[in-house]
Amino acid sequence: MVNEKQAASRPGIFGTLVRKFFMDVAKSPGLLACCLFPPLFLLVFRLVVIDPVAHEDAPLFLLATGMLFSTAMVPGTTTVYPMAEAREKRTLRTLELAGVGRAQMVAAHGVVSTLWTALMGAVCFLVSGAAFDCLLPFMLITVAASIPLTALSLVLGLASRNQMAASFFSLPIIITGIAPLFFTYAEATFQALPLLPTGGGFALVYALAEGTLLAPGSILPAVAQLIWIVASLVALVVAAPRIPGDE
């Protein structure tokens, strides 16, 4: 087998992996449907359930919901399922024998997950009807909030040996991602949002929609989200090498 040093020295492998994994998602009807669910859900909700003109809080709800659904559903599907499928069909072993290191594959899947999350987040923003001056901060918040769940998805993707295991593992990722929606019904629970992996991002999008993103109240959720990012990446680096590979 080609060792890690030889694999790392080969130029272009990482970019090729990113392109391949990105197109694998685009060519899969099931994965593409999961990615498109957040903007389609928002579009139906906006056109059928609410009238943004009549409800001034509609953009706030649509922005926050779009961010949560994008950061929950995209990493939970575009990462776990392809990694499990590669292991089940033995293509993961084939890539390893061809000199592609595990770290490169994990990093490529992480980049692809982030790209799809950002893409779906941008579509959700357009559907929400929010002012375009909010686009850049919304995208930054969405990408930041997706990192903890992407790291978790990478670990569970490595641990999934087949599609059945992937189905089991993807569900808690999605539930964890959308959990902040259930913390908005009381002031006490809303203050506890930073305790959730996507809670800080949710609070920041909420502040963005209210025009208070630069207020002192945004410091705590921003710091909390940063802590979640660092902790999740450290956990990924520590856990990934300890997950057994294929024999």
PDB file of C-alpha atoms in Angstrom:
ATOM      1  CA  MET A   1       0.000   0.000   0.000  1.00  0.00           C
ATOM      2  CA  VAL A   2       1.161   3.522  -0.676  1.00  0.00           C
ATOM      3  CA  ASN A   3       1.971   5.216   2.616  1.00  0.00           C
ATOM      4  CA  GLU A   4       0.600   8.557   3.804  1.00  0.00           C
ATOM      5  CA  LYS A   5       3.760  10.471   2.880  1.00  0.00           C
ATOM      6  CA  GLN A   6       3.658   9.208  -0.698  1.00  0.00           C
ATOM      7  CA  ALA A   7      -0.066   9.947  -0.952  1.00  0.00           C
ATOM      8  CA  ALA A   8       0.370  13.449   0.367  1.00  0.00           C
ATOM      9  CA  SER A   9       3.091  14.144  -2.156  1.00  0.00           C
ATOM     10  CA  ARG A  10       0.846  13.452  -5.131  1.00  0.00           C
ATOM     11  CA  PRO A  11      -0.460  16.761  -6.495  1.00  0.00           C
ATOM     12  CA  GLY A  12      -4.104  17.187  -7.366  1.00  0.00           C
ATOM     13  CA  ILE A  13      -5.471  14.249  -5.371  1.00  0.00           C
ATOM     14  CA  PHE A  14      -7.377  16.416  -2.901  1.00  0.00           C
ATOM     15  CA  GLY A  15      -8.986  18.578  -5.587  1.00  0.00           C
ATOM     16  CA  THR A  16      -9.968  15.467  -7.548  1.00  0.00           C
ATOM     17  CA  LEU A  17     -11.580  13.965  -4.470  1.00  0.00           C
ATOM     18  CA  VAL A  18     -13.537  17.148  -3.775  1.00  0.00           C
ATOM     19  CA  ARG A  19     -14.842  17.280  -7.342  1.00  0.00           C
ATOM     20  CA  LYS A  20     -15.714  13.585  -7.307  1.00  0.00           C
ATOM     21  CA  PHE A  21     -17.557  13.698  -3.970  1.00  0.00           C
ATOM     22  CA  PHE A  22     -19.385  16.888  -4.951  1.00  0.00           C
ATOM     23  CA  MET A  23     -20.608  15.351  -8.198  1.00  0.00           C
ATOM     24  CA  ASP A  24     -21.534  12.118  -6.416  1.00  0.00           C
ATOM     25  CA  VAL A  25     -24.043  14.125  -4.390  1.00  0.00           C
ATOM     26  CA  ALA A  26     -25.306  15.978  -7.469  1.00  0.00           C
ATOM     27  CA  LYS A  27     -25.841  12.692  -9.332  1.00  0.00           C
ATOM     28  CA  SER A  28     -27.666  10.975  -6.460  1.00  0.00           C
ATOM     29  CA  PRO A  29     -31.427  11.702  -6.533  1.00  0.00           C
ATOM     30  CA  GLY A  30     -31.810  10.799  -2.863  1.00  0.00           C
ATOM     31  CA  LEU A  31     -28.953  12.951  -1.600  1.00  0.00           C
ATOM     32  CA  LEU A  32     -29.895  15.833  -3.887  1.00  0.00           C
ATOM     33  CA  ALA A  33     -33.480  15.696  -2.616  1.00  0.00           C
ATOM     34  CA  CYS A  34     -32.233  15.903   0.976  1.00  0.00           C
ATOM     35  CA  CYS A  35     -30.097  18.930   0.076  1.00  0.00           C
ATOM     36  CA  LEU A  36     -32.983  20.656  -1.689  1.00  0.00           C
ATOM     37  CA  PHE A  37     -35.457  19.974   1.115  1.00  0.00           C
ATOM     38  CA  PRO A  38     -34.611  23.119   3.183  1.00  0.00           C
ATOM     39  CA  PRO A  39     -35.179  25.692   0.387  1.00  0.00           C
ATOM     40  CA  LEU A  40     -38.210  23.809  -0.959  1.00  0.00           C
ATOM     41  CA  PHE A  41     -39.707  23.632   2.534  1.00  0.00           C
ATOM     42  CA  LEU A  42     -39.190  27.369   2.990  1.00  0.00           C
ATOM     43  CA  LEU A  43     -40.662  28.104  -0.432  1.00  0.00           C
ATOM     44  CA  VAL A  44     -43.817  26.097   0.282  1.00  0.00           C
ATOM     45  CA  PHE A  45     -44.088  27.593   3.753  1.00  0.00           C
ATOM     46  CA  ARG A  46     -43.722  31.108   2.381  1.00  0.00           C
ATOM     47  CA  LEU A  47     -46.205  30.686  -0.463  1.00  0.00           C
ATOM     48  CA  VAL A  48     -48.824  28.539   1.259  1.00  0.00           C
ATOM     49  CA  VAL A  49     -48.628  29.029   5.021  1.00  0.00           C
ATOM     50  CA  ILE A  50     -47.574  32.640   5.568  1.00  0.00           C
ATOM     51  CA  ASP A  51     -47.577  35.925   3.729  1.00  0.00           C
ATOM     52  CA  PRO A  52     -44.296  37.791   4.382  1.00  0.00           C
ATOM     53  CA  VAL A  53     -45.974  41.092   3.604  1.00  0.00           C
ATOM     54  CA  ALA A  54     -48.703  40.547   6.200  1.00  0.00           C
ATOM     55  CA  HIS A  55     -46.367  39.025   8.815  1.00  0.00           C
ATOM     56  CA  GLU A  56     -43.362  41.209   9.595  1.00  0.00           C
ATOM     57  CA  ASP A  57     -41.693  38.370  11.539  1.00  0.00           C
ATOM     58  CA  ALA A  58     -41.779  36.056   8.504  1.00  0.00           C
ATOM     59  CA  PRO A  59     -38.243  36.856   7.213  1.00  0.00           C
ATOM     60  CA  LEU A  60     -36.848  36.214  10.705  1.00  0.00           C
ATOM     61  CA  PHE A  61     -38.538  32.828  10.899  1.00  0.00           C
ATOM     62  CA  LEU A  62     -37.575  31.855   7.365  1.00  0.00           C
ATOM     63  CA  LEU A  63     -33.928  32.887   7.811  1.00  0.00           C
ATOM     64  CA  ALA A  64     -33.502  31.022  11.099  1.00  0.00           C
ATOM     65  CA  THR A  65     -35.335  27.934   9.871  1.00  0.00           C
ATOM     66  CA  GLY A  66     -33.398  27.876   6.609  1.00  0.00           C
ATOM     67  CA  MET A  67     -30.090  28.071   8.461  1.00  0.00           C
ATOM     68  CA  LEU A  68     -30.994  25.231  10.828  1.00  0.00           C
ATOM     69  CA  PHE A  69     -32.385  22.946   8.156  1.00  0.00           C
ATOM     70  CA  SER A  70     -29.366  23.523   5.896  1.00  0.00           C
ATOM     71  CA  THR A  71     -26.798  22.909   8.618  1.00  0.00           C
ATOM     72  CA  ALA A  72     -28.662  19.828   9.867  1.00  0.00           C
ATOM     73  CA  MET A  73     -29.809  17.985   6.765  1.00  0.00           C
ATOM     74  CA  VAL A  74     -26.922  18.616   4.394  1.00  0.00           C
ATOM     75  CA  PRO A  75     -24.019  17.328   6.565  1.00  0.00           C
ATOM     76  CA  GLY A  76     -26.182  14.528   7.924  1.00  0.00           C
ATOM     77  CA  THR A  77     -26.788  13.143   4.443  1.00  0.00           C
ATOM     78  CA  THR A  78     -24.060  14.288   2.047  1.00  0.00           C
ATOM     79  CA  THR A  79     -21.365  13.011   4.408  1.00  0.00           C
ATOM     80  CA  VAL A  80     -22.621   9.949   6.263  1.00  0.00           C
ATOM     81  CA  TYR A  81     -24.314   8.150   3.369  1.00  0.00           C
ATOM     82  CA  PRO A  82     -21.525   8.456   0.759  1.00  0.00           C
ATOM     83  CA  MET A  83     -18.885   7.371   3.278  1.00  0.00           C
ATOM     84  CA  ALA A  84     -20.979   4.381   4.325  1.00  0.00           C
ATOM     85  CA  GLU A  85     -21.659   3.458   0.699  1.00  0.00           C
ATOM     86  CA  ALA A  86     -17.958   3.616  -0.132  1.00  0.00           C
ATOM     87  CA  ARG A  87     -17.189   1.286   2.732  1.00  0.00           C
ATOM     88  CA  GLU A  88     -20.031  -1.079   1.905  1.00  0.00           C
ATOM     89  CA  LYS A  89     -19.007  -1.339  -1.770  1.00  0.00           C
ATOM     90  CA  ARG A  90     -15.315  -1.608  -0.878  1.00  0.00           C
ATOM     91  CA  THR A  91     -14.451   1.484  -2.933  1.00  0.00           C
ATOM     92  CA  LEU A  92     -12.969   3.050   0.187  1.00  0.00           C
ATOM     93  CA  ARG A  93     -10.458   0.211   0.375  1.00  0.00           C
ATOM     94  CA  THR A  94      -9.715   0.630  -3.325  1.00  0.00           C
ATOM     95  CA  LEU A  95      -8.932   4.331  -2.831  1.00  0.00           C
ATOM     96  CA  GLU A  96      -6.656   3.514   0.091  1.00  0.00           C
ATOM     97  CA  LEU A  97      -4.773   0.937  -1.971  1.00  0.00           C
ATOM     98  CA  ALA A  98      -4.426   3.527  -4.740  1.00  0.00           C
ATOM     99  CA  GLY A  99      -2.569   5.805  -2.370  1.00  0.00           C
ATOM    100  CA  VAL A 100      -5.353   8.071  -1.146  1.00  0.00           C
ATOM    101  CA  GLY A 101      -4.921   8.665   2.573  1.00  0.00           C
ATOM    102  CA  ARG A 102      -7.794   8.549   5.051  1.00  0.00           C
ATOM    103  CA  ALA A 103      -7.098  12.129   6.153  1.00  0.00           C
ATOM    104  CA  GLN A 104      -7.463  13.332   2.558  1.00  0.00           C
ATOM    105  CA  MET A 105     -10.783  11.518   2.127  1.00  0.00           C
ATOM    106  CA  VAL A 106     -12.152  12.861   5.399  1.00  0.00           C
ATOM    107  CA  ALA A 107     -11.054  16.413   4.573  1.00  0.00           C
ATOM    108  CA  ALA A 108     -12.539  16.181   1.062  1.00  0.00           C
ATOM    109  CA  HIS A 109     -15.880  14.986   2.426  1.00  0.00           C
ATOM    110  CA  GLY A 110     -15.808  17.849   4.923  1.00  0.00           C
ATOM    111  CA  VAL A 111     -15.168  20.431   2.196  1.00  0.00           C
ATOM    112  CA  VAL A 112     -17.966  18.992   0.037  1.00  0.00           C
ATOM    113  CA  SER A 113     -20.381  19.049   2.971  1.00  0.00           C
ATOM    114  CA  THR A 114     -19.502  22.688   3.639  1.00  0.00           C
ATOM    115  CA  LEU A 115     -19.918  23.624  -0.033  1.00  0.00           C
ATOM    116  CA  TRP A 116     -23.355  22.010  -0.272  1.00  0.00           C
ATOM    117  CA  THR A 117     -24.398  23.594   3.029  1.00  0.00           C
ATOM    118  CA  ALA A 118     -23.326  27.033   1.812  1.00  0.00           C
ATOM    119  CA  LEU A 119     -25.105  26.511  -1.504  1.00  0.00           C
ATOM    120  CA  MET A 120     -28.374  25.460   0.112  1.00  0.00           C
ATOM    121  CA  GLY A 121     -28.034  28.243   2.683  1.00  0.00           C
ATOM    122  CA  ALA A 122     -27.744  30.789  -0.120  1.00  0.00           C
ATOM    123  CA  VAL A 123     -30.875  29.419  -1.796  1.00  0.00           C
ATOM    124  CA  CYS A 124     -32.727  29.534   1.522  1.00  0.00           C
ATOM    125  CA  PHE A 125     -31.687  33.161   1.923  1.00  0.00           C
ATOM    126  CA  LEU A 126     -33.099  34.029  -1.499  1.00  0.00           C
ATOM    127  CA  VAL A 127     -36.354  32.239  -0.682  1.00  0.00           C
ATOM    128  CA  SER A 128     -36.670  34.078   2.640  1.00  0.00           C
ATOM    129  CA  GLY A 129     -36.894  37.457   0.931  1.00  0.00           C
ATOM    130  CA  ALA A 130     -34.480  39.076   3.387  1.00  0.00           C
ATOM    131  CA  ALA A 131     -32.513  42.200   2.425  1.00  0.00           C
ATOM    132  CA  PHE A 132     -29.383  41.446   0.392  1.00  0.00           C
ATOM    133  CA  ASP A 133     -27.147  43.356   2.803  1.00  0.00           C
ATOM    134  CA  CYS A 134     -27.715  40.461   5.225  1.00  0.00           C
ATOM    135  CA  LEU A 135     -26.445  37.836   2.763  1.00  0.00           C
ATOM    136  CA  LEU A 136     -22.751  37.865   3.695  1.00  0.00           C
ATOM    137  CA  PRO A 137     -23.207  37.667   7.489  1.00  0.00           C
ATOM    138  CA  PHE A 138     -25.916  35.031   7.018  1.00  0.00           C
ATOM    139  CA  MET A 139     -23.599  32.873   4.914  1.00  0.00           C
ATOM    140  CA  LEU A 140     -20.740  33.238   7.389  1.00  0.00           C
ATOM    141  CA  ILE A 141     -22.996  32.243  10.268  1.00  0.00           C
ATOM    142  CA  THR A 142     -24.439  29.308   8.334  1.00  0.00           C
ATOM    143  CA  VAL A 143     -21.031  27.912   7.421  1.00  0.00           C
ATOM    144  CA  ALA A 144     -19.747  28.378  10.984  1.00  0.00           C
ATOM    145  CA  ALA A 145     -22.803  26.675  12.470  1.00  0.00           C
ATOM    146  CA  SER A 146     -22.412  23.730  10.090  1.00  0.00           C
ATOM    147  CA  ILE A 147     -18.853  22.868  11.156  1.00  0.00           C
ATOM    148  CA  PRO A 148     -19.701  21.011  14.415  1.00  0.00           C
ATOM    149  CA  LEU A 149     -22.313  18.856  12.675  1.00  0.00           C
ATOM    150  CA  THR A 150     -19.988  18.262   9.728  1.00  0.00           C
ATOM    151  CA  ALA A 151     -17.280  17.055  12.104  1.00  0.00           C
ATOM    152  CA  LEU A 152     -19.790  14.753  13.823  1.00  0.00           C
ATOM    153  CA  SER A 153     -20.991  13.502  10.431  1.00  0.00           C
ATOM    154  CA  LEU A 154     -17.421  12.669   9.410  1.00  0.00           C
ATOM    155  CA  VAL A 155     -16.866  10.605  12.544  1.00  0.00           C
ATOM    156  CA  LEU A 156     -20.164   8.749  12.136  1.00  0.00           C
ATOM    157  CA  GLY A 157     -19.508   8.303   8.426  1.00  0.00           C
ATOM    158  CA  LEU A 158     -16.218   6.571   9.222  1.00  0.00           C
ATOM    159  CA  ALA A 159     -18.010   4.390  11.763  1.00  0.00           C
ATOM    160  CA  SER A 160     -20.844   3.427   9.375  1.00  0.00           C
ATOM    161  CA  ARG A 161     -20.143   0.122   7.655  1.00  0.00           C
ATOM    162  CA  ASN A 162     -23.320   0.029   5.541  1.00  0.00           C
ATOM    163  CA  GLN A 163     -26.330   2.078   4.477  1.00  0.00           C
ATOM    164  CA  MET A 164     -28.454   0.790   7.359  1.00  0.00           C
ATOM    165  CA  ALA A 165     -25.939   2.114   9.859  1.00  0.00           C
ATOM    166  CA  ALA A 166     -25.844   5.404   7.966  1.00  0.00           C
ATOM    167  CA  SER A 167     -29.629   5.727   8.261  1.00  0.00           C
ATOM    168  CA  PHE A 168     -29.342   5.191  12.004  1.00  0.00           C
ATOM    169  CA  PHE A 169     -26.507   7.681  12.470  1.00  0.00           C
ATOM    170  CA  SER A 170     -27.881  10.463  10.259  1.00  0.00           C
ATOM    171  CA  LEU A 171     -31.070  10.871  12.294  1.00  0.00           C
ATOM    172  CA  PRO A 172     -29.458  12.159  15.522  1.00  0.00           C
ATOM    173  CA  ILE A 173     -27.376  14.607  13.467  1.00  0.00           C
ATOM    174  CA  ILE A 174     -30.510  16.098  11.910  1.00  0.00           C
ATOM    175  CA  ILE A 175     -32.366  16.214  15.231  1.00  0.00           C
ATOM    176  CA  THR A 176     -29.401  17.870  16.934  1.00  0.00           C
ATOM    177  CA  GLY A 177     -29.180  20.428  14.146  1.00  0.00           C
ATOM    178  CA  ILE A 178     -32.805  21.545  14.311  1.00  0.00           C
ATOM    179  CA  ALA A 179     -33.041  21.344  18.123  1.00  0.00           C
ATOM    180  CA  PRO A 180     -32.779  25.152  18.587  1.00  0.00           C
ATOM    181  CA  LEU A 181     -36.252  25.491  17.059  1.00  0.00           C
ATOM    182  CA  PHE A 182     -37.662  23.959  20.228  1.00  0.00           C
ATOM    183  CA  PHE A 183     -35.789  26.411  22.461  1.00  0.00           C
ATOM    184  CA  THR A 184     -37.615  29.515  21.274  1.00  0.00           C
ATOM    185  CA  TYR A 185     -40.862  29.104  23.183  1.00  0.00           C
ATOM    186  CA  ALA A 186     -39.604  30.473  26.506  1.00  0.00           C
ATOM    187  CA  GLU A 187     -37.042  33.087  27.501  1.00  0.00           C
ATOM    188  CA  ALA A 188     -35.194  30.659  29.766  1.00  0.00           C
ATOM    189  CA  THR A 189     -34.693  28.065  27.045  1.00  0.00           C
ATOM    190  CA  PHE A 190     -33.762  30.728  24.492  1.00  0.00           C
ATOM    191  CA  GLN A 191     -30.905  31.825  26.759  1.00  0.00           C
ATOM    192  CA  ALA A 192     -29.677  28.221  26.745  1.00  0.00           C
ATOM    193  CA  LEU A 193     -29.242  28.159  22.945  1.00  0.00           C
ATOM    194  CA  PRO A 194     -25.417  28.471  23.087  1.00  0.00           C
ATOM    195  CA  LEU A 195     -25.333  25.039  24.736  1.00  0.00           C
ATOM    196  CA  LEU A 196     -26.382  23.456  21.425  1.00  0.00           C
ATOM    197  CA  PRO A 197     -23.982  22.862  18.494  1.00  0.00           C
ATOM    198  CA  THR A 198     -26.047  25.105  16.193  1.00  0.00           C
ATOM    199  CA  GLY A 199     -27.596  27.214  18.945  1.00  0.00           C
ATOM    200  CA  GLY A 200     -25.074  30.017  18.743  1.00  0.00           C
ATOM    201  CA  GLY A 201     -25.574  30.299  15.003  1.00  0.00           C
ATOM    202  CA  PHE A 202     -29.331  30.307  15.422  1.00  0.00           C
ATOM    203  CA  ALA A 203     -29.138  33.128  17.968  1.00  0.00           C
ATOM    204  CA  LEU A 204     -26.865  35.118  15.644  1.00  0.00           C
ATOM    205  CA  VAL A 205     -29.235  34.706  12.682  1.00  0.00           C
ATOM    206  CA  TYR A 206     -32.078  35.743  14.964  1.00  0.00           C
ATOM    207  CA  ALA A 207     -30.108  38.872  15.904  1.00  0.00           C
ATOM    208  CA  LEU A 208     -29.259  39.485  12.243  1.00  0.00           C
ATOM    209  CA  ALA A 209     -32.924  39.427  11.279  1.00  0.00           C
ATOM    210  CA  GLU A 210     -33.734  41.824  14.131  1.00  0.00           C
ATOM    211  CA  GLY A 211     -30.871  44.168  13.211  1.00  0.00           C
ATOM    212  CA  THR A 212     -28.991  43.606  16.477  1.00  0.00           C
ATOM    213  CA  LEU A 213     -26.139  41.424  15.220  1.00  0.00           C
ATOM    214  CA  LEU A 214     -23.492  43.917  16.373  1.00  0.00           C
ATOM    215  CA  ALA A 215     -25.081  44.409  19.786  1.00  0.00           C
ATOM    216  CA  PRO A 216     -23.311  43.171  22.954  1.00  0.00           C
ATOM    217  CA  GLY A 217     -25.878  40.394  23.268  1.00  0.00           C
ATOM    218  CA  SER A 218     -24.361  38.652  20.237  1.00  0.00           C
ATOM    219  CA  ILE A 219     -20.983  38.145  21.920  1.00  0.00           C
ATOM    220  CA  LEU A 220     -22.013  35.112  23.980  1.00  0.00           C
ATOM    221  CA  PRO A 221     -23.564  33.109  21.118  1.00  0.00           C
ATOM    222  CA  ALA A 222     -20.598  33.986  18.869  1.00  0.00           C
ATOM    223  CA  VAL A 223     -18.094  32.778  21.471  1.00  0.00           C
ATOM    224  CA  ALA A 224     -20.177  29.672  22.142  1.00  0.00           C
ATOM    225  CA  GLN A 225     -20.307  28.819  18.447  1.00  0.00           C
ATOM    226  CA  LEU A 226     -16.544  29.270  18.192  1.00  0.00           C
ATOM    227  CA  ILE A 227     -16.043  26.924  21.154  1.00  0.00           C
ATOM    228  CA  TRP A 228     -18.255  24.311  19.483  1.00  0.00           C
ATOM    229  CA  ILE A 229     -16.222  24.608  16.282  1.00  0.00           C
ATOM    230  CA  VAL A 230     -12.885  24.142  18.036  1.00  0.00           C
ATOM    231  CA  ALA A 231     -14.161  21.310  20.248  1.00  0.00           C
ATOM    232  CA  SER A 232     -15.721  19.431  17.325  1.00  0.00           C
ATOM    233  CA  LEU A 233     -12.595  19.686  15.171  1.00  0.00           C
ATOM    234  CA  VAL A 234     -10.404  18.507  18.040  1.00  0.00           C
ATOM    235  CA  ALA A 235     -12.791  15.588  18.645  1.00  0.00           C
ATOM    236  CA  LEU A 236     -12.640  14.711  14.940  1.00  0.00           C
ATOM    237  CA  VAL A 237      -8.837  14.728  14.883  1.00  0.00           C
ATOM    238  CA  VAL A 238      -8.712  12.559  18.006  1.00  0.00           C
ATOM    239  CA  ALA A 239     -11.494  10.118  17.105  1.00  0.00           C
ATOM    240  CA  ALA A 240     -10.964   9.551  13.368  1.00  0.00           C
ATOM    241  CA  PRO A 241      -7.647   7.645  13.597  1.00  0.00           C
ATOM    242  CA  ARG A 242      -9.119   5.384  16.283  1.00  0.00           C
ATOM    243  CA  ILE A 243     -11.997   4.168  14.119  1.00  0.00           C
ATOM    244  CA  PRO A 244     -10.997   0.823  12.592  1.00  0.00           C
ATOM    245  CA  GLY A 245     -10.637   0.717   8.831  1.00  0.00           C
ATOM    246  CA  ASP A 246     -11.410  -2.135   6.471  1.00  0.00           C
ATOM    247  CA  GLU A 247      -9.349  -5.260   6.716  1.00  0.00           C
TER     248      GLU A 247
END
